Coordinates of C-alpha atoms in Angstrom, one line a residue:
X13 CA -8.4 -16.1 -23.8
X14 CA -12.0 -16.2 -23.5
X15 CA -13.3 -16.7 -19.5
X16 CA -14.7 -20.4 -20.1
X17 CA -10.9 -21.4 -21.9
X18 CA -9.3 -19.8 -18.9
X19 CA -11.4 -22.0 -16.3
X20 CA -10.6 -25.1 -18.2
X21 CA -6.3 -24.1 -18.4
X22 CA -6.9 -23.1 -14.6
X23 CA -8.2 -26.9 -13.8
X24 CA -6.0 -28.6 -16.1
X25 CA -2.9 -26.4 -14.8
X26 CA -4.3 -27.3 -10.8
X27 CA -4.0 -31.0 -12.1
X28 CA -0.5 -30.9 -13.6
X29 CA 0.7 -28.9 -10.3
X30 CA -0.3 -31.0 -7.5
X31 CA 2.2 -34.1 -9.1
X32 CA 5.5 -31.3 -8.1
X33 CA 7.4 -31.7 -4.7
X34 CA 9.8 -30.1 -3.3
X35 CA 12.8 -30.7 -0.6
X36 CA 12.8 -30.1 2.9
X37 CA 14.4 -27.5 4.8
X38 CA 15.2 -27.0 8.5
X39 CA 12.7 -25.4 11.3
X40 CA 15.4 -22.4 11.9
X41 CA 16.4 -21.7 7.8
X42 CA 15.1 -18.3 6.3
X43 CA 13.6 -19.6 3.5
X44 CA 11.3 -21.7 5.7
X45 CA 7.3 -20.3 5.2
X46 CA 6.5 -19.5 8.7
X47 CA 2.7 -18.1 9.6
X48 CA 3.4 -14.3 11.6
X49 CA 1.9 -15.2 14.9
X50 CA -0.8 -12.5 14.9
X51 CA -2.0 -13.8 11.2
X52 CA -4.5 -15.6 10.0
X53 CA -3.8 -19.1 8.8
X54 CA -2.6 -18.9 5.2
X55 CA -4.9 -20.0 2.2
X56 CA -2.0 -20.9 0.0
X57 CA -1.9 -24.6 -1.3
X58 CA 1.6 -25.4 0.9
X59 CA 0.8 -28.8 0.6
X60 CA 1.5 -29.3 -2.8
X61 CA 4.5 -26.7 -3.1
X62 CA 6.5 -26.4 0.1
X63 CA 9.0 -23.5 0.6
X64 CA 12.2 -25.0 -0.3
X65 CA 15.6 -22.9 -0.5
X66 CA 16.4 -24.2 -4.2
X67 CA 12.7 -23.5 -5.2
X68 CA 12.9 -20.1 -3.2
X69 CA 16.3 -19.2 -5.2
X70 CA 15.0 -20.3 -8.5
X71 CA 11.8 -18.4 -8.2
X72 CA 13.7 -15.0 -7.0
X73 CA 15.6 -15.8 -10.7
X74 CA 12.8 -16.1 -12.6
X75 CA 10.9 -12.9 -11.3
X76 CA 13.7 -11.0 -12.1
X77 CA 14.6 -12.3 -15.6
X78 CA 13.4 -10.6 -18.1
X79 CA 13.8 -13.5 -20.5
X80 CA 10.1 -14.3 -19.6
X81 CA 8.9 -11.6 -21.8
X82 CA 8.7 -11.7 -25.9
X83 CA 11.4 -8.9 -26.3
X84 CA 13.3 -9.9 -23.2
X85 CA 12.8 -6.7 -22.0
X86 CA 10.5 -6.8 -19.3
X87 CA 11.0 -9.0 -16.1
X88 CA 8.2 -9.1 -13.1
X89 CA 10.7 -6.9 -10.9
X90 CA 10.1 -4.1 -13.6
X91 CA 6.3 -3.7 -12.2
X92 CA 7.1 -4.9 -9.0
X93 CA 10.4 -3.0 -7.1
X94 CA 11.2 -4.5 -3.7
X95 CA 12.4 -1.0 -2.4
X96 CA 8.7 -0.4 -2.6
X97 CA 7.2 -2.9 -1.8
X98 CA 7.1 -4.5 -4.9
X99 CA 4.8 -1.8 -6.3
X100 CA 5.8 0.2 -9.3
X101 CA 6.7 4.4 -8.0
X102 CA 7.2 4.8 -11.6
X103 CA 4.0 4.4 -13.7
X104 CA 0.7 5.1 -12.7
X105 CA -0.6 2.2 -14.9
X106 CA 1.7 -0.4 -15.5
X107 CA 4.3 -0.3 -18.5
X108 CA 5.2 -3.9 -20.5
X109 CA 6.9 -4.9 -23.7
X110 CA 7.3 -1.9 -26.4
X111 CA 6.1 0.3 -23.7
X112 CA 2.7 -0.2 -23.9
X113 CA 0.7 1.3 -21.4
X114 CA -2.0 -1.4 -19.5
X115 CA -5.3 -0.4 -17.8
X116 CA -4.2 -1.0 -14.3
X117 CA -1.7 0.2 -11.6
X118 CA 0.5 -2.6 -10.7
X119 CA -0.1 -3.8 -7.0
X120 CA 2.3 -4.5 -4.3
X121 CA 3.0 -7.8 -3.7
X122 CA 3.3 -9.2 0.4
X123 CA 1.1 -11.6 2.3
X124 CA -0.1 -13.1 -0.7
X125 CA -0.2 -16.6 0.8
X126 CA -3.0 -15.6 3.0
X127 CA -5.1 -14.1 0.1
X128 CA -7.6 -15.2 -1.5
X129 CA -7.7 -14.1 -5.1
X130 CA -5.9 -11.6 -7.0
X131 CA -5.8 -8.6 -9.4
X132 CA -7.8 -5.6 -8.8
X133 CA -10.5 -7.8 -10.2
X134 CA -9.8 -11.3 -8.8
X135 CA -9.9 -12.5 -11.8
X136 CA -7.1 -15.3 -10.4
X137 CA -8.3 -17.9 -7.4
X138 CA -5.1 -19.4 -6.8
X139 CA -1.3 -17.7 -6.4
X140 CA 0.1 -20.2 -8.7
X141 CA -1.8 -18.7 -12.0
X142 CA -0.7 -15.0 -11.2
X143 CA 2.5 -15.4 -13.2
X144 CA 0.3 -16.8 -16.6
X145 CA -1.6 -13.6 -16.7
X146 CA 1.3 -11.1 -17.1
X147 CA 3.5 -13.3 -19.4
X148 CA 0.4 -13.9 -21.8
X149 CA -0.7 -10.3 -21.8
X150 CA -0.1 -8.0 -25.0
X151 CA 0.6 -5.2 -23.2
X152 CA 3.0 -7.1 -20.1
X153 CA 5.1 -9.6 -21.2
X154 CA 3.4 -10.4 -24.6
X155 CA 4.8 -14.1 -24.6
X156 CA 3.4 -17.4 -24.2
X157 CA 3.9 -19.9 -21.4
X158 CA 5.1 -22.4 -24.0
X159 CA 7.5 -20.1 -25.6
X160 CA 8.8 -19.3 -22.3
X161 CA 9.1 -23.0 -21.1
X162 CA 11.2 -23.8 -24.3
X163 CA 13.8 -20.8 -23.5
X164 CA 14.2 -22.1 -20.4
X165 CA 14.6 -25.3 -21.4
X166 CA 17.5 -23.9 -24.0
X167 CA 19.2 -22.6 -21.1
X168 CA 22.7 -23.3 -19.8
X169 CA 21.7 -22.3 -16.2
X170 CA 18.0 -23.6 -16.0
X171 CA 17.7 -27.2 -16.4
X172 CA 20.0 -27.5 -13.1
X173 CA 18.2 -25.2 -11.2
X174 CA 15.1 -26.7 -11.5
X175 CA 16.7 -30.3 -10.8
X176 CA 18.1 -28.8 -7.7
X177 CA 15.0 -27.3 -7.0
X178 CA 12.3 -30.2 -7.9
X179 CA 14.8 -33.3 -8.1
X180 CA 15.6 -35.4 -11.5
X181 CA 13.1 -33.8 -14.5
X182 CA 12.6 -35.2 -17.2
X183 CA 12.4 -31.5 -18.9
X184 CA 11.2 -28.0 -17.6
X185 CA 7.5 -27.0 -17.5
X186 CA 5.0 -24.6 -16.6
X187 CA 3.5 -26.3 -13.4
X188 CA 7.6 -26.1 -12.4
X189 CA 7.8 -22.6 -13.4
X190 CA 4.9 -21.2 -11.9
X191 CA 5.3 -23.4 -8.8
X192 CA 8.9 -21.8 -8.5
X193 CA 7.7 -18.4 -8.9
X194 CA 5.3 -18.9 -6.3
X195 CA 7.6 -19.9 -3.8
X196 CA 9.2 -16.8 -4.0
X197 CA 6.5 -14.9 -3.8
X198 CA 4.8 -17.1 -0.8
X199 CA 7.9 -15.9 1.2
X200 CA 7.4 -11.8 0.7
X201 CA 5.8 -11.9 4.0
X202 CA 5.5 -8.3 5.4
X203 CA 4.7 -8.5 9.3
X204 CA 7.2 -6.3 10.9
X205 CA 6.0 -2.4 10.7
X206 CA 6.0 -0.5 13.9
X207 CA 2.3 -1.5 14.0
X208 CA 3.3 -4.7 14.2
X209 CA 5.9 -4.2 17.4
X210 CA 3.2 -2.4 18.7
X211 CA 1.0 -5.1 18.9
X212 CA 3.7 -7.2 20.5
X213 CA 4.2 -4.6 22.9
X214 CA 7.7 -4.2 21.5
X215 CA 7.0 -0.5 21.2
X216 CA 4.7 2.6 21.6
X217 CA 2.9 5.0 19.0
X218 CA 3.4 8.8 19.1
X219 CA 0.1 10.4 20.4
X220 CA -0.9 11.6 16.9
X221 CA 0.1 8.0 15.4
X222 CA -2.5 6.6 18.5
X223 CA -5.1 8.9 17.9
X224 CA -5.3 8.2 13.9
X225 CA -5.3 4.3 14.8
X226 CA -8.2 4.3 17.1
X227 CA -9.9 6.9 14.3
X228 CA -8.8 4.0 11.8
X229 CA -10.4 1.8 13.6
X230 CA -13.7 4.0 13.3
X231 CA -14.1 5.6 10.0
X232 CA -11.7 2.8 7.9
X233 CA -11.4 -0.9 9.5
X234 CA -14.9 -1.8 7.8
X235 CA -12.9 -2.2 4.4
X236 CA -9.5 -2.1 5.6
X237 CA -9.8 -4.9 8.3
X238 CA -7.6 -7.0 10.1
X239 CA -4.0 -7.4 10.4
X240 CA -3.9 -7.9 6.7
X241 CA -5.6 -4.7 6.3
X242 CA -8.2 -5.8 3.7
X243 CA -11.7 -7.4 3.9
X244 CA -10.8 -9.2 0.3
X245 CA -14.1 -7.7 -0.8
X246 CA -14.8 -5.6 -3.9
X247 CA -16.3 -2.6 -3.7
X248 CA -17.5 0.8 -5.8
X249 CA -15.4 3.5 -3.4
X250 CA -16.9 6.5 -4.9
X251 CA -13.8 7.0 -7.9
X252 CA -16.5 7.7 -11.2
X253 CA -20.2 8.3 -12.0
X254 CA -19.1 6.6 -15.0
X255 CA -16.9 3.0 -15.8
X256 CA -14.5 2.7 -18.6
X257 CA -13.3 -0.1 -16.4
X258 CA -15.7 -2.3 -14.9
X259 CA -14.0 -3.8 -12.7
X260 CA -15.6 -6.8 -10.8
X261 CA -18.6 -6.9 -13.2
X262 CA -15.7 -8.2 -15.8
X263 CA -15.4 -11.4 -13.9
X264 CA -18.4 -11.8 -12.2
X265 CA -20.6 -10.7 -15.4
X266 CA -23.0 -9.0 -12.9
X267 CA -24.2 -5.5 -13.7
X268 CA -24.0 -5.1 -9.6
X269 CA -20.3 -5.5 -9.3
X270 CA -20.1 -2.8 -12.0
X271 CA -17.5 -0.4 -10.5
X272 CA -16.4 -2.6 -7.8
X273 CA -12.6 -3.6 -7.1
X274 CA -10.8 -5.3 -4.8
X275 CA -10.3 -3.6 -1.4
X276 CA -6.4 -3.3 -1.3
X277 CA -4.6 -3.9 1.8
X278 CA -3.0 -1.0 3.4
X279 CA 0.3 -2.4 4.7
X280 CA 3.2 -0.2 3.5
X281 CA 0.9 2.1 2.1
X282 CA 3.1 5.0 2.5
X283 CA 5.8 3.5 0.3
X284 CA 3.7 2.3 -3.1
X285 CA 2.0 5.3 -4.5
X286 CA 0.2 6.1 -6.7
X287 CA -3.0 4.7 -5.5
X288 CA -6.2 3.1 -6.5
X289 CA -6.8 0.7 -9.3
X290 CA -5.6 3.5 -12.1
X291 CA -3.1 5.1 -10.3
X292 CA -5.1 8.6 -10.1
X293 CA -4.1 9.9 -6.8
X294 CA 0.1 10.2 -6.3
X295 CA -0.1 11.1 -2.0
X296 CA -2.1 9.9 1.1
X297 CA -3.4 13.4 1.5
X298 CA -4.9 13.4 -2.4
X299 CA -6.7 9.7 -1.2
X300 CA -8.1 11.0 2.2
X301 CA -8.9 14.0 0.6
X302 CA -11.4 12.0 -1.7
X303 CA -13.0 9.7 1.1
X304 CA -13.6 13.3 2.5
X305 CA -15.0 15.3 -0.5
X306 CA -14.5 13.2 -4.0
X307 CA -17.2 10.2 -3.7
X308 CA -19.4 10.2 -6.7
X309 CA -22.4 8.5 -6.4
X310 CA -23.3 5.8 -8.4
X311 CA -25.8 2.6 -8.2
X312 CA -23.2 0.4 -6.6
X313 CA -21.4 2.8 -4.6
X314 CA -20.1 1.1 -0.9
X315 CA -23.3 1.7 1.7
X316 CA -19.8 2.7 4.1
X317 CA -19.8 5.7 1.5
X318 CA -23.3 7.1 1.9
X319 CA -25.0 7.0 5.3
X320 CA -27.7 9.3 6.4
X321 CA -28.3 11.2 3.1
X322 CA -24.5 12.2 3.1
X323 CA -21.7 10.9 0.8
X324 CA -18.0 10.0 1.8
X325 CA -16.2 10.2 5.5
X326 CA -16.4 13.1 7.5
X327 CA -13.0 14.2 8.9
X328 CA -11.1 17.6 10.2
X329 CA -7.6 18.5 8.6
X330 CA -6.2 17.4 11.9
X331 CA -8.0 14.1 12.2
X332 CA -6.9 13.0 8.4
X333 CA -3.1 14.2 9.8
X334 CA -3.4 11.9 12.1
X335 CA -5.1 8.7 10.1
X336 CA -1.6 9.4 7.6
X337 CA 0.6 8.9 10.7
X338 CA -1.0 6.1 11.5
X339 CA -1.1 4.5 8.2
X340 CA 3.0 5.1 7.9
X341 CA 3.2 2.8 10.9
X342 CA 2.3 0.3 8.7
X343 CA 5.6 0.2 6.3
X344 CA 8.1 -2.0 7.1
X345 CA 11.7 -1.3 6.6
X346 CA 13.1 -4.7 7.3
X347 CA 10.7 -6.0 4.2
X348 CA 11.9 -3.8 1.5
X349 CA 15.2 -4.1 2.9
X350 CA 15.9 -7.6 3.2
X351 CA 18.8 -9.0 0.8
X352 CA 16.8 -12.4 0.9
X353 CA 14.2 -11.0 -1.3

């Protein structure tokens, strides 16, 4: 699908969307959407697709079945494990139908509802439209949105769930689908790491764990900013001289975002290796070790990269010690544990 054919599905989709409603659900119920009180306000559309428990459910089905894909073989869950994250340990770019290999690592999804656009590219504005991407792919899912629409449709289970979930239908349809899928994934909020009690004053950080924040905070929070541990930006980090992926420049179809990709966040960065947009680097100490020594220098490398005639970030074996324990502060267990995901 060409770039102009996907900006006029994306507007008819956003049309089609905003007619689906859901049911309410109480202040106190789990499946509620609530904003983490030291986050920023979510950019997710709410208004037209509210958290309910049915749509919740139904999405959490749908990302795992792997009826969305041509062969039946490959279900989201596949790229995305929730032990992890929802990043893929497995593959260091991401595997789909008849294993074909794809270009990309697959990210971890969390806090997506405060995001605002998607892929290593963003390539996708809007939450809702991350689903179309991987089911239409050749090397994902390899299906069609129409095709999948019409299995669900043939379903014994489906028809009811999305009744349940959106009220009396006159048939199943991508806007429901995708809505569905998005509540699930609205709700993979990750805001309970030990950084996160720490904040709260719930607990303390080891001295080594303190020291790497407050050298975080110095050599790393320009990209990796916030509590969501992103600036949303793209940038060139230094990977190639040379692009067999472009990156930004792909979307944008400007030479300066050649190289340039999305600045990923870093929450529960110790659990969804490997890292970077290819997967290259398997360990935190292989990725430090590259801000440190690896950055190639290129015409749209980051300006945090080369300051004063000198490339990369200039760290001691001790102080990059102590930026890893910081940055495993930043997984959290009750996430990747919880049985409502």
């Amino acid at each position: 699908m060409s770039r102009k054919q996907q900006v006029i599905s994306l507007g008819i989709y956003m049309v089609m969307l905003g007619s689906c409603t859901g049911g309410k659900i109480t202040p106190d119920s789990p499946y509620l959407f609530t904003k983490p009180p030291h986050f920023p306000e979510p950019t997710y559309t709410f208004d037209n697709n509210p958290v309910t428990e049915a749509g919740f459910k139904l999405g959490k089905i749908l990302f795992n079945d792997p009826m969305l894909s041509s062969d039946h073989s490959v279900a989201c869950s596949n790229c995305h494990a929730k032990a992890v994250a929802f990043a893929d340990p497995q593959h260091r770019l991401s595997v789909g139908v008849d294993d074909k290999a794809g270009t990309r690592n697959a990210p971890p999804l969390m806090n997506l509802a405060f995001m605002d656009a998607f892929f290593w590219d963003g390539g996708v504005v809007h939450l809702d439209f991350v689903p179309i991407n991987a089911i239409e792919s050749d090397f994902e899912m390899n299906e069609t949105l129409a095709n999948v629409v019409g299995k669900l449709n043939a379903s014994k289970t489906y028809p009811s769930l999305f009744e349940k979930a959106f009220g009396e239908i006159d048939s199943i349809n991508a806007p429901l689908m995708l809505h569905a899928l998005s509540q699930y994934m609205c709700r993979l909020v990750s805001a309970d790491s030990k950084y996160d009690q720490f904040l709260q004053q719930k607990t303390s950080l080891t001295q080594s764990e303190m020291e790497g924040l407050q050298l975080f905070e110095q050599k790393c929070s320009t990209c990796h900013s916030g509590v969501l541990f992103t600036n949303q930006e793209y940038l060139n980090n230094g990977l190639d001289t040379q692009f067999s992926d472009i990156g930004r420049e792909r979307i944008s179809e400007w030479s300066g975002d050649k190289g340039k990709f999305r600045v990923p966040s870093l929450r529960n960065v110790g659990l969804t290796a490997p890292y970077m947009h290819d997967g290259r680097f398997n360990t935190l100490e292989e990725v430090l070790q590259h801000y440190r020594f690896g950055i190639n220098a290129s015409e749209t490398l980051s300006p945090s990269l080369q300051k004063d005639g000198k490339l990369g970030i200039e760290l001691t074996d001790n102080e990059q010690k102590q930026i890893i324990d910081f940055l495993h502060t930043l997984t959290d267990r009750n996430f990747t544990s919880n049985d409502l995901f």
